[in-house]
PDB file of C-alpha atoms in Angstrom:
ATOM      1  CA  MET M   1     228.909  46.624 238.263  1.00 93.00           C
ATOM      2  CA  ILE M   2     228.936  49.665 235.827  1.00 98.00           C
ATOM      3  CA  ALA M   3     226.207  51.747 235.895  1.00 98.00           C
ATOM      4  CA  PRO M   4     223.301  51.274 233.772  1.00 98.00           C
ATOM      5  CA  LEU M   5     221.928  52.875 230.716  1.00 98.00           C
ATOM      6  CA  GLN M   6     218.287  53.472 230.769  1.00 98.00           C
ATOM      7  CA  ARG M   7     216.257  53.514 227.752  1.00 98.00           C
ATOM      8  CA  LEU M   8     214.195  56.703 226.517  1.00 98.00           C
ATOM      9  CA  ALA M   9     210.598  56.883 227.147  1.00 98.00           C
ATOM     10  CA  THR M  10     210.365  58.164 224.183  1.00 98.00           C
ATOM     11  CA  ASN M  11     211.740  55.535 221.974  1.00 98.00           C
ATOM     12  CA  PRO M  12     211.945  55.305 218.994  1.00 98.00           C
ATOM     13  CA  LEU M  13     212.254  58.632 218.741  1.00 98.00           C
ATOM     14  CA  ILE M  14     212.657  58.767 214.549  1.00 98.00           C
ATOM     15  CA  ARG M  15     210.772  56.088 212.465  1.00 98.00           C
ATOM     16  CA  PRO M  16     210.482  56.002 208.491  1.00 98.00           C
ATOM     17  CA  SER M  17     206.959  57.253 208.354  1.00 98.00           C
ATOM     18  CA  ASP M  18     208.525  60.630 209.949  1.00 98.00           C
ATOM     19  CA  ILE M  19     210.370  61.319 206.677  1.00 98.00           C
ATOM     20  CA  SER M  20     208.804  63.744 204.274  1.00 98.00           C
ATOM     21  CA  PHE M  21     210.789  63.770 201.187  1.00 98.00           C
ATOM     22  CA  VAL M  22     210.961  60.205 200.359  1.00 98.00           C
ATOM     23  CA  LYS M  23     209.292  56.915 201.228  1.00 98.00           C
ATOM     24  CA  ALA M  24     211.601  55.392 203.570  1.00 98.00           C
ATOM     25  CA  SER M  25     211.841  51.826 205.201  1.00 98.00           C
ATOM     26  CA  GLY M  26     214.748  52.819 207.479  1.00 98.00           C
ATOM     27  CA  THR M  27     215.243  55.748 209.415  1.00 98.00           C
ATOM     28  CA  PHE M  28     218.703  54.427 211.472  1.00 98.00           C
ATOM     29  CA  ASN M  29     222.647  55.044 212.468  1.00 98.00           C
ATOM     30  CA  PRO M  30     222.281  58.426 213.130  1.00 98.00           C
ATOM     31  CA  GLY M  31     225.396  60.766 213.933  1.00 98.00           C
ATOM     32  CA  VAL M  32     225.236  62.936 216.446  1.00 98.00           C
ATOM     33  CA  THR M  33     226.193  66.099 218.301  1.00 98.00           C
ATOM     34  CA  VAL M  34     225.298  69.560 220.163  1.00 98.00           C
ATOM     35  CA  ASP M  35     224.975  72.083 217.576  1.00 98.00           C
ATOM     36  CA  ARG M  36     227.013  75.280 218.932  1.00 97.00           C
ATOM     37  CA  ALA M  37     225.237  77.876 217.741  1.00 96.00           C
ATOM     38  CA  SER M  38     221.880  76.614 218.960  1.00 97.00           C
ATOM     39  CA  ASP M  39     222.336  74.415 221.837  1.00 97.00           C
ATOM     40  CA  ARG M  40     220.533  71.754 219.946  1.00 98.00           C
ATOM     41  CA  VAL M  41     220.976  67.711 219.651  1.00 98.00           C
ATOM     42  CA  VAL M  42     221.838  67.433 215.592  1.00 98.00           C
ATOM     43  CA  LEU M  43     220.731  64.219 214.122  1.00 98.00           C
ATOM     44  CA  LEU M  44     222.324  63.403 210.660  1.00 98.00           C
ATOM     45  CA  VAL M  45     219.892  60.098 209.977  1.00 98.00           C
ATOM     46  CA  ARG M  46     220.552  57.328 207.654  1.00 98.00           C
ATOM     47  CA  VAL M  47     217.381  57.725 205.355  1.00 98.00           C
ATOM     48  CA  PHE M  48     216.910  54.742 203.643  1.00 98.00           C
ATOM     49  CA  GLU M  49     214.931  54.867 200.221  1.00 98.00           C
ATOM     50  CA  GLU M  50     212.289  52.377 199.388  1.00 96.00           C
ATOM     51  CA  ALA M  51     212.357  52.532 195.860  1.00 96.00           C
ATOM     52  CA  SER M  52     215.842  53.087 195.073  1.00 97.00           C
ATOM     53  CA  ARG M  53     217.271  51.065 197.693  1.00 97.00           C
ATOM     54  CA  ARG M  54     219.817  53.066 198.686  1.00 98.00           C
ATOM     55  CA  SER M  55     220.857  55.402 201.345  1.00 98.00           C
ATOM     56  CA  LEU M  56     221.334  59.262 202.324  1.00 98.00           C
ATOM     57  CA  LEU M  57     221.240  61.710 205.314  1.00 98.00           C
ATOM     58  CA  GLY M  58     218.600  63.700 206.822  1.00 98.00           C
ATOM     59  CA  LEU M  59     218.706  66.128 209.848  1.00 98.00           C
ATOM     60  CA  ALA M  60     216.451  65.713 212.795  1.00 98.00           C
ATOM     61  CA  LEU M  61     216.930  68.684 215.538  1.00 98.00           C
ATOM     62  CA  SER M  62     215.903  68.292 219.160  1.00 98.00           C
ATOM     63  CA  SER M  63     215.837  70.848 221.977  1.00 97.00           C
ATOM     64  CA  ASP M  64     216.174  68.444 225.324  1.00 97.00           C
ATOM     65  CA  GLY M  65     217.595  65.330 223.389  1.00 97.00           C
ATOM     66  CA  GLU M  66     215.018  63.127 224.144  1.00 98.00           C
ATOM     67  CA  ARG M  67     212.039  64.583 221.691  1.00 98.00           C
ATOM     68  CA  ILE M  68     212.558  65.464 217.965  1.00 98.00           C
ATOM     69  CA  ASP M  69     211.434  68.725 217.695  1.00 98.00           C
ATOM     70  CA  GLU M  70     212.041  68.765 214.108  1.00 98.00           C
ATOM     71  CA  ILE M  71     213.214  66.602 210.844  1.00 98.00           C
ATOM     72  CA  TRP M  72     213.983  68.784 207.457  1.00 98.00           C
ATOM     73  CA  ASP M  73     211.642  68.118 204.434  1.00 98.00           C
ATOM     74  CA  ARG M  74     214.812  67.552 202.532  1.00 98.00           C
ATOM     75  CA  PRO M  75     218.300  65.443 202.719  1.00 98.00           C
ATOM     76  CA  ALA M  76     221.157  67.164 203.935  1.00 98.00           C
ATOM     77  CA  VAL M  77     223.630  65.094 202.779  1.00 98.00           C
ATOM     78  CA  ALA M  78     222.633  63.748 199.034  1.00 98.00           C
ATOM     79  CA  ARG M  79     224.341  60.874 196.828  1.00 98.00           C
ATOM     80  CA  ASP M  80     226.296  63.715 194.811  1.00 97.00           C
ATOM     81  CA  ALA M  81     229.384  62.600 194.548  1.00 98.00           C
ATOM     82  CA  PRO M  82     230.704  59.571 192.137  1.00 97.00           C
ATOM     83  CA  TYR M  83     231.814  57.757 195.766  1.00 98.00           C
ATOM     84  CA  GLU M  84     228.162  58.091 196.850  1.00 98.00           C
ATOM     85  CA  GLN M  85     226.189  56.630 194.084  1.00 97.00           C
ATOM     86  CA  TRP M  86     225.317  53.707 195.644  1.00 98.00           C
ATOM     87  CA  GLY M  87     224.732  55.324 198.995  1.00 98.00           C
ATOM     88  CA  VAL M  88     225.424  57.830 201.765  1.00 98.00           C
ATOM     89  CA  GLU M  89     225.723  55.851 205.065  1.00 98.00           C
ATOM     90  CA  ASP M  90     226.256  55.861 208.709  1.00 98.00           C
ATOM     91  CA  ALA M  91     227.621  59.203 209.883  1.00 98.00           C
ATOM     92  CA  ARG M  92     229.563  60.130 212.969  1.00 98.00           C
ATOM     93  CA  ILE M  93     230.124  64.213 214.217  1.00 98.00           C
ATOM     94  CA  THR M  94     233.174  65.192 215.618  1.00 98.00           C
ATOM     95  CA  TYR M  95     233.683  69.249 216.917  1.00 98.00           C
ATOM     96  CA  PHE M  96     237.171  70.624 217.313  1.00 98.00           C
ATOM     97  CA  ALA M  97     236.632  73.485 219.471  1.00 97.00           C
ATOM     98  CA  ASP M  98     239.669  75.253 218.964  1.00 97.00           C
ATOM     99  CA  GLU M  99     239.020  74.987 215.558  1.00 98.00           C
ATOM    100  CA  LYS M 100     235.387  75.991 215.372  1.00 97.00           C
ATOM    101  CA  ARG M 101     234.381  73.521 213.096  1.00 98.00           C
ATOM    102  CA  TYR M 102     232.611  69.860 212.556  1.00 98.00           C
ATOM    103  CA  ALA M 103     234.198  66.665 210.633  1.00 98.00           C
ATOM    104  CA  ILE M 104     231.635  64.052 209.765  1.00 98.00           C
ATOM    105  CA  THR M 105     232.782  61.004 208.809  1.00 98.00           C
ATOM    106  CA  TYR M 106     230.643  58.792 206.785  1.00 98.00           C
ATOM    107  CA  THR M 107     230.794  55.760 204.747  1.00 98.00           C
ATOM    108  CA  GLY M 108     230.184  56.628 200.827  1.00 98.00           C
ATOM    109  CA  TYR M 109     229.418  53.603 199.116  1.00 98.00           C
ATOM    110  CA  SER M 110     229.992  52.817 195.386  1.00 97.00           C
ATOM    111  CA  ARG M 111     231.302  50.209 192.763  1.00 96.00           C
ATOM    112  CA  ASP M 112     234.499  50.685 195.084  1.00 95.00           C
ATOM    113  CA  GLY M 113     232.887  49.338 197.816  1.00 96.00           C
ATOM    114  CA  PRO M 114     232.309  50.946 201.235  1.00 97.00           C
ATOM    115  CA  ARG M 115     234.369  53.714 201.860  1.00 97.00           C
ATOM    116  CA  VAL M 116     235.300  55.909 204.728  1.00 98.00           C
ATOM    117  CA  CYS M 117     235.066  59.808 203.550  1.00 98.00           C
ATOM    118  CA  LEU M 118     235.008  63.086 205.423  1.00 98.00           C
ATOM    119  CA  ILE M 119     232.923  66.457 205.510  1.00 98.00           C
ATOM    120  CA  THR M 120     234.038  69.278 207.382  1.00 98.00           C
ATOM    121  CA  THR M 121     231.833  72.520 208.015  1.00 98.00           C
ATOM    122  CA  ASP M 122     231.544  75.375 210.460  1.00 98.00           C
ATOM    123  CA  ASP M 123     227.527  75.160 210.252  1.00 98.00           C
ATOM    124  CA  LEU M 124     226.248  71.892 210.419  1.00 97.00           C
ATOM    125  CA  LEU M 125     222.420  73.549 209.988  1.00 98.00           C
ATOM    126  CA  SER M 126     223.859  74.975 206.246  1.00 98.00           C
ATOM    127  CA  PRO M 127     224.639  72.259 204.075  1.00 97.00           C
ATOM    128  CA  SER M 128     225.928  74.345 201.628  1.00 97.00           C
ATOM    129  CA  ARG M 129     228.883  75.154 203.802  1.00 98.00           C
ATOM    130  CA  TYR M 130     229.568  71.463 203.866  1.00 98.00           C
ATOM    131  CA  ARG M 131     233.036  70.470 202.523  1.00 98.00           C
ATOM    132  CA  ARG M 132     233.756  67.314 200.800  1.00 98.00           C
ATOM    133  CA  HIS M 133     237.457  65.957 201.484  1.00 97.00           C
ATOM    134  CA  GLY M 134     236.454  62.359 199.359  1.00 97.00           C
ATOM    135  CA  PRO M 135     237.485  59.241 200.828  1.00 97.00           C
ATOM    136  CA  ARG M 136     240.140  59.201 202.888  1.00 97.00           C
ATOM    137  CA  ILE M 137     241.542  55.613 203.676  1.00 97.00           C
ATOM    138  CA  ALA M 138     242.370  53.628 200.887  1.00 94.00           C
ATOM    139  CA  GLY M 139     240.547  50.256 200.620  1.00 94.00           C
ATOM    140  CA  GLU M 140     237.033  49.006 201.756  1.00 95.00           C
ATOM    141  CA  ASN M 141     236.352  50.309 205.655  1.00 96.00           C
ATOM    142  CA  LYS M 142     233.962  51.469 208.018  1.00 92.00           C
ATOM    143  CA  ASN M 143     232.756  53.081 211.339  1.00 95.00           C
ATOM    144  CA  CYS M 144     235.624  55.769 211.539  1.00 98.00           C
ATOM    145  CA  VAL M 145     235.361  58.033 214.389  1.00 98.00           C
ATOM    146  CA  ILE M 146     237.766  61.344 214.929  1.00 98.00           C
ATOM    147  CA  LEU M 147     239.032  62.581 218.402  1.00 98.00           C
ATOM    148  CA  PRO M 148     237.707  65.794 219.078  1.00 98.00           C
ATOM    149  CA  GLU M 149     241.191  67.168 220.153  1.00 98.00           C
ATOM    150  CA  LYS M 150     244.834  67.076 219.047  1.00 98.00           C
ATOM    151  CA  ILE M 151     247.255  65.024 220.738  1.00 98.00           C
ATOM    152  CA  ASP M 152     250.703  65.945 220.436  1.00 98.00           C
ATOM    153  CA  ARG M 153     249.451  68.070 217.843  1.00 97.00           C
ATOM    154  CA  LYS M 154     248.033  65.129 215.453  1.00 98.00           C
ATOM    155  CA  TYR M 155     244.521  64.150 214.861  1.00 98.00           C
ATOM    156  CA  VAL M 156     243.529  60.649 216.230  1.00 98.00           C
ATOM    157  CA  ILE M 157     241.349  58.742 213.930  1.00 98.00           C
ATOM    158  CA  LEU M 158     239.909  55.375 214.827  1.00 98.00           C
ATOM    159  CA  HIS M 159     238.480  52.957 212.387  1.00 98.00           C
ATOM    160  CA  ARG M 160     238.108  49.392 211.582  1.00 97.00           C
ATOM    161  CA  PRO M 161     239.630  47.442 208.785  1.00 95.00           C
ATOM    162  CA  MET M 162     237.706  44.225 209.207  1.00 94.00           C
ATOM    163  CA  PRO M 163     237.306  42.982 211.966  1.00 97.00           C
ATOM    164  CA  ARG M 164     238.868  45.524 214.530  1.00 97.00           C
ATOM    165  CA  MET M 165     239.348  48.884 215.517  1.00 98.00           C
ATOM    166  CA  VAL M 166     242.874  50.892 215.274  1.00 98.00           C
ATOM    167  CA  CYS M 167     244.137  53.755 216.029  1.00 98.00           C
ATOM    168  CA  VAL M 168     246.249  56.173 213.462  1.00 98.00           C
ATOM    169  CA  ARG M 169     247.589  59.840 214.089  1.00 98.00           C
ATOM    170  CA  LEU M 170     248.031  61.947 211.303  1.00 97.00           C
ATOM    171  CA  SER M 171     248.947  65.941 210.811  1.00 97.00           C
ATOM    172  CA  SER M 172     246.648  66.591 208.426  1.00 97.00           C
ATOM    173  CA  LEU M 173     243.194  65.344 207.798  1.00 97.00           C
ATOM    174  CA  ASP M 174     243.913  66.295 203.974  1.00 95.00           C
ATOM    175  CA  ASP M 175     246.444  63.655 204.458  1.00 93.00           C
ATOM    176  CA  GLU M 176     246.161  60.135 203.230  1.00 90.00           C
ATOM    177  CA  TRP M 177     244.652  57.920 206.013  1.00 97.00           C
ATOM    178  CA  PRO M 178     246.433  55.091 207.242  1.00 96.00           C
ATOM    179  CA  ALA M 179     244.814  51.688 206.606  1.00 96.00           C
ATOM    180  CA  ALA M 180     246.732  50.159 209.323  1.00 95.00           C
ATOM    181  CA  GLY M 181     247.245  51.301 212.657  1.00 97.00           C
ATOM    182  CA  VAL M 182     247.498  50.393 216.065  1.00 98.00           C
ATOM    183  CA  PRO M 183     245.005  47.710 217.381  1.00 98.00           C
ATOM    184  CA  LEU M 184     242.866  48.650 220.183  1.00 98.00           C
ATOM    185  CA  VAL M 185     239.647  46.107 220.035  1.00 98.00           C
ATOM    186  CA  GLY M 186     239.259  43.254 218.113  1.00 98.00           C
ATOM    187  CA  PRO M 187     236.727  40.457 218.296  1.00 98.00           C
ATOM    188  CA  LEU M 188     236.395  37.773 220.869  1.00 97.00           C
ATOM    189  CA  PRO M 189     235.336  33.976 220.486  1.00 96.00           C
ATOM    190  CA  ASN M 190     231.811  32.524 222.154  1.00 95.00           C
ATOM    191  CA  THR M 191     231.502  36.705 223.909  1.00 97.00           C
ATOM    192  CA  TRP M 192     228.900  39.313 222.399  1.00 98.00           C
ATOM    193  CA  ARG M 193     231.630  40.396 220.191  1.00 98.00           C
ATOM    194  CA  SER M 194     232.299  37.193 218.624  1.00 98.00           C
ATOM    195  CA  SER M 195     232.810  38.367 214.655  1.00 98.00           C
ATOM    196  CA  ARG M 196     233.830  41.995 214.563  1.00 98.00           C
ATOM    197  CA  VAL M 197     233.792  45.399 216.557  1.00 98.00           C
ATOM    198  CA  GLY M 198     233.600  49.033 215.140  1.00 97.00           C
ATOM    199  CA  ALA M 199     233.797  52.494 216.563  1.00 95.00           C
ATOM    200  CA  GLY M 200     230.629  53.898 217.687  1.00 96.00           C
ATOM    201  CA  ALA M 201     230.878  57.793 218.589  1.00 98.00           C
ATOM    202  CA  PRO M 202     233.335  60.017 218.441  1.00 98.00           C
ATOM    203  CA  PRO M 203     234.941  59.739 222.071  1.00 98.00           C
ATOM    204  CA  VAL M 204     234.444  62.162 224.975  1.00 98.00           C
ATOM    205  CA  ARG M 205     237.149  63.360 227.382  1.00 98.00           C
ATOM    206  CA  THR M 206     236.665  62.107 230.965  1.00 98.00           C
ATOM    207  CA  GLU M 207     238.696  62.144 234.087  1.00 98.00           C
ATOM    208  CA  ILE M 208     239.567  58.359 233.421  1.00 98.00           C
ATOM    209  CA  GLY M 209     240.267  58.931 229.813  1.00 98.00           C
ATOM    210  CA  TRP M 210     238.260  58.841 226.057  1.00 98.00           C
ATOM    211  CA  LEU M 211     235.046  57.633 226.943  1.00 98.00           C
ATOM    212  CA  PHE M 212     233.018  56.315 223.875  1.00 98.00           C
ATOM    213  CA  PRO M 213     230.335  53.489 222.857  1.00 98.00           C
ATOM    214  CA  PHE M 214     231.337  51.022 220.578  1.00 98.00           C
ATOM    215  CA  HIS M 215     229.388  47.915 218.555  1.00 98.00           C
ATOM    216  CA  GLY M 216     230.203  44.247 218.751  1.00 98.00           C
ATOM    217  CA  ALA M 217     228.246  41.557 216.523  1.00 98.00           C
ATOM    218  CA  THR M 218     228.156  37.883 216.796  1.00 98.00           C
ATOM    219  CA  THR M 219     228.916  35.572 214.085  1.00 98.00           C
ATOM    220  CA  ILE M 220     225.791  34.654 211.547  1.00 97.00           C
ATOM    221  CA  GLU M 221     225.810  31.226 212.792  1.00 97.00           C
ATOM    222  CA  GLU M 222     224.915  33.249 216.693  1.00 97.00           C
ATOM    223  CA  GLY M 223     222.259  35.155 215.258  1.00 97.00           C
ATOM    224  CA  ASN M 224     224.427  38.223 213.733  1.00 98.00           C
ATOM    225  CA  VAL M 225     223.722  40.022 217.041  1.00 98.00           C
ATOM    226  CA  TYR M 226     224.651  43.878 217.313  1.00 98.00           C
ATOM    227  CA  SER M 227     224.949  45.160 220.986  1.00 98.00           C
ATOM    228  CA  MET M 228     226.979  48.379 222.720  1.00 98.00           C
ATOM    229  CA  GLY M 229     229.800  47.873 224.828  1.00 98.00           C
ATOM    230  CA  TRP M 230     231.925  50.707 226.753  1.00 98.00           C
ATOM    231  CA  CYS M 231     235.605  51.352 225.761  1.00 98.00           C
ATOM    232  CA  VAL M 232     238.074  53.859 227.995  1.00 98.00           C
ATOM    233  CA  LEU M 233     241.427  54.922 226.436  1.00 98.00           C
ATOM    234  CA  ASP M 234     244.251  56.956 227.848  1.00 98.00           C
ATOM    235  CA  LEU M 235     244.132  60.336 227.612  1.00 98.00           C
ATOM    236  CA  LYS M 236     247.760  60.855 226.577  1.00 98.00           C
ATOM    237  CA  HIS M 237     248.312  57.616 224.774  1.00 98.00           C
ATOM    238  CA  PRO M 238     244.620  56.810 222.936  1.00 98.00           C
ATOM    239  CA  GLU M 239     246.429  53.401 221.603  1.00 98.00           C
ATOM    240  CA  LYS M 240     246.238  51.780 225.323  1.00 98.00           C
ATOM    241  CA  VAL M 241     243.027  50.553 226.140  1.00 98.00           C
ATOM    242  CA  LEU M 242     242.240  50.892 229.579  1.00 98.00           C
ATOM    243  CA  TYR M 243     238.744  49.445 229.567  1.00 98.00           C
ATOM    244  CA  VAL M 244     236.412  47.603 227.317  1.00 98.00           C
ATOM    245  CA  SER M 245     233.255  45.904 228.854  1.00 98.00           C
ATOM    246  CA  ASP M 246     233.688  42.501 228.805  1.00 96.00           C
ATOM    247  CA  ALA M 247     229.191  42.113 228.865  1.00 97.00           C
ATOM    248  CA  PRO M 248     226.955  44.433 226.242  1.00 98.00           C
ATOM    249  CA  ALA M 249     226.090  47.635 227.915  1.00 98.00           C
ATOM    250  CA  LEU M 250     223.201  47.480 225.580  1.00 98.00           C
ATOM    251  CA  THR M 251     221.818  44.465 223.835  1.00 98.00           C
ATOM    252  CA  PRO M 252     218.775  44.142 221.692  1.00 98.00           C
ATOM    253  CA  GLU M 253     215.623  43.280 223.886  1.00 98.00           C
ATOM    254  CA  ALA M 254     213.311  46.314 223.569  1.00 98.00           C
ATOM    255  CA  PRO M 255     210.548  45.312 220.699  1.00 98.00           C
ATOM    256  CA  TYR M 256     212.298  48.095 218.701  1.00 98.00           C
ATOM    257  CA  GLU M 257     215.343  46.976 218.680  1.00 98.00           C
ATOM    258  CA  ILE M 258     214.228  43.538 216.967  1.00 98.00           C
ATOM    259  CA  GLU M 259     212.761  43.155 213.580  1.00 98.00           C
ATOM    260  CA  ARG M 260     211.560  39.670 212.729  1.00 96.00           C
ATOM    261  CA  ASN M 261     210.101  40.583 209.506  1.00 96.00           C
ATOM    262  CA  ALA M 262     211.995  40.887 205.748  1.00 96.00           C
ATOM    263  CA  ILE M 263     213.081  44.599 205.173  1.00 97.00           C
ATOM    264  CA  PRO M 264     215.095  46.304 202.224  1.00 97.00           C
ATOM    265  CA  GLN M 265     217.841  47.845 203.994  1.00 97.00           C
ATOM    266  CA  VAL M 266     219.065  44.485 204.792  1.00 97.00           C
ATOM    267  CA  ASP M 267     219.845  41.015 203.343  1.00 96.00           C
ATOM    268  CA  MET M 268     217.508  38.697 205.805  1.00 96.00           C
ATOM    269  CA  ALA M 269     220.182  35.743 205.015  1.00 95.00           C
ATOM    270  CA  ASN M 270     222.656  37.485 207.235  1.00 96.00           C
ATOM    271  CA  PHE M 271     219.639  37.598 210.072  1.00 97.00           C
ATOM    272  CA  LYS M 272     218.509  33.799 211.056  1.00 93.00           C
ATOM    273  CA  THR M 273     216.652  34.573 214.406  1.00 94.00           C
ATOM    274  CA  GLY M 274     215.523  38.420 213.141  1.00 97.00           C
ATOM    275  CA  VAL M 275     217.351  41.466 213.285  1.00 98.00           C
ATOM    276  CA  ARG M 276     218.437  42.153 216.410  1.00 98.00           C
ATOM    277  CA  VAL M 277     220.633  45.388 216.634  1.00 98.00           C
ATOM    278  CA  VAL M 278     222.096  47.922 218.629  1.00 98.00           C
ATOM    279  CA  PHE M 279     224.478  50.067 216.468  1.00 98.00           C
ATOM    280  CA  PRO M 280     226.023  53.416 218.554  1.00 98.00           C
ATOM    281  CA  GLN M 281     226.932  56.049 216.685  1.00 98.00           C
ATOM    282  CA  GLY M 282     226.214  59.299 219.111  1.00 98.00           C
ATOM    283  CA  LEU M 283     227.032  60.109 222.456  1.00 98.00           C
ATOM    284  CA  VAL M 284     226.672  63.955 223.980  1.00 98.00           C
ATOM    285  CA  GLU M 285     226.306  65.171 227.119  1.00 97.00           C
ATOM    286  CA  ARG M 286     223.128  66.805 228.361  1.00 96.00           C
ATOM    287  CA  GLY M 287     222.712  68.074 232.246  1.00 96.00           C
ATOM    288  CA  GLU M 288     223.906  65.336 234.080  1.00 98.00           C
ATOM    289  CA  ASP M 289     223.468  62.762 231.835  1.00 98.00           C
ATOM    290  CA  PHE M 290     225.177  61.345 228.542  1.00 98.00           C
ATOM    291  CA  LEU M 291     222.565  60.372 225.896  1.00 98.00           C
ATOM    292  CA  VAL M 292     223.721  57.740 223.848  1.00 98.00           C
ATOM    293  CA  TYR M 293     222.132  57.390 220.500  1.00 99.00           C
ATOM    294  CA  TYR M 294     221.693  54.161 218.067  1.00 99.00           C
ATOM    295  CA  GLY M 295     220.306  52.621 215.395  1.00 98.00           C
ATOM    296  CA  ALA M 296     217.567  50.221 216.392  1.00 98.00           C
ATOM    297  CA  ALA M 297     216.978  47.058 214.033  1.00 98.00           C
ATOM    298  CA  ASP M 298     217.929  48.914 211.052  1.00 98.00           C
ATOM    299  CA  VAL M 299     214.930  50.475 211.263  1.00 98.00           C
ATOM    300  CA  SER M 300     214.901  53.053 213.434  1.00 98.00           C
ATOM    301  CA  ILE M 301     216.310  55.478 215.977  1.00 99.00           C
ATOM    302  CA  ALA M 302     216.472  55.015 219.998  1.00 99.00           C
ATOM    303  CA  ALA M 303     218.289  56.383 222.724  1.00 98.00           C
ATOM    304  CA  ALA M 304     219.396  55.759 226.085  1.00 98.00           C
ATOM    305  CA  ARG M 305     221.070  57.695 229.010  1.00 98.00           C
ATOM    306  CA  VAL M 306     223.369  57.149 232.226  1.00 98.00           C
ATOM    307  CA  ASN M 307     224.215  59.504 234.850  1.00 98.00           C
ATOM    308  CA  LYS M 308     228.215  60.732 233.692  1.00 98.00           C
ATOM    309  CA  ARG M 309     228.625  60.567 237.681  1.00 98.00           C
ATOM    310  CA  GLU M 310     227.556  57.325 238.356  1.00 98.00           C
ATOM    311  CA  LEU M 311     229.056  56.059 234.519  1.00 98.00           C
ATOM    312  CA  VAL M 312     232.819  57.597 235.070  1.00 98.00           C
ATOM    313  CA  ASP M 313     232.754  56.430 238.984  1.00 98.00           C
ATOM    314  CA  SER M 314     231.629  52.675 238.080  1.00 98.00           C
ATOM    315  CA  LEU M 315     234.256  52.594 235.442  1.00 98.00           C
ATOM    316  CA  THR M 316     236.941  53.980 237.430  1.00 98.00           C
ATOM    317  CA  ASP M 317     236.330  50.856 240.069  1.00 97.00           C
ATOM    318  CA  ALA M 318     236.071  48.832 237.310  1.00 97.00           C
ATOM    319  CA  ILE M 319     239.446  49.657 236.262  1.00 97.00           C
ATOM    320  CA  LYS M 320     241.168  49.827 239.157  1.00 96.00           C
ATOM    321  CA  ALA M 321     240.077  46.104 240.258  1.00 96.00           C
ATOM    322  CA  ASN M 322     240.985  44.966 236.251  1.00 94.00           C
ATOM    323  CA  LYS M 323     237.456  44.055 235.528  1.00 93.00           C
ATOM    324  CA  GLY M 324     237.862  45.180 232.427  1.00 91.00           C
ATOM    325  CA  GLY M 325     237.573  42.504 229.324  1.00 92.00           C
ATOM    326  CA  ALA M 326     240.201  41.691 227.021  1.00 93.00           C
ATOM    327  CA  PRO M 327     240.413  44.300 223.943  1.00 96.00           C
ATOM    328  CA  LEU M 328     242.298  41.624 221.777  1.00 93.00           C
TER     329      LEU M 328
END
């Protein structure tokens, strides 16, 4: 059995009513990392503006990862570029220790559709130092993460050309990122990921491989339910999948993970049994635990914890026993 995640007692961590600079109907899908200068957990929060029906990114801080200490009274990333006119959405944050900089991948939405975009910075708490690199992948695409270390002197990118995750390598983040890559994990009929999958949080290095949470969704006919699973990639050859959850590690069950009423940020026709969403985008280490941060019901932000040693040991046993699910 894989070590289970335990939802934080402080959930939801951030609600729409916590945002002061705009009337929000959603605060969800956060990019999360630890600020290396202050050792605080930083959350780049997707804030859905009720009036404009478009998103931007707010910023929140937590000392212990379990309680929010501060939420900025201004946006961290507004819709400033043409490729963001319809929304800035769903950030992920990777820290490159050898470069002492952060890479923020996010979805820029415009008349050209959703595009994978990139910001880099050496200071997460100074948006004036954020450098936009623009869309990085040709065509509509979302759910992109970057490994925190180069492999064979190349960056490793995991992204989602619908409906599966692929792996690509490139020499520079300023190069055009390939739209096609080595398939990693895809949908499987009649399972918790029957319709599509996508990368969740940037992977972290463990002794057994690159560990990261990913999301899977069922078909609209099955409710379009979003759940979270674990994936482990080989350390030296991340194109090789060592483990993938055959059952969800976290699925919508708590009241704040299920929204039955109509909300502006989703098309309710796509959610026949209500908005049932666990959408992971952040994975950080705090003490002896991993903390997974996720969007809950496309409304709020929540988190769950698991002991690092117990999780790695249980995944090790599963890999040795060949008990992981089928990636493709």
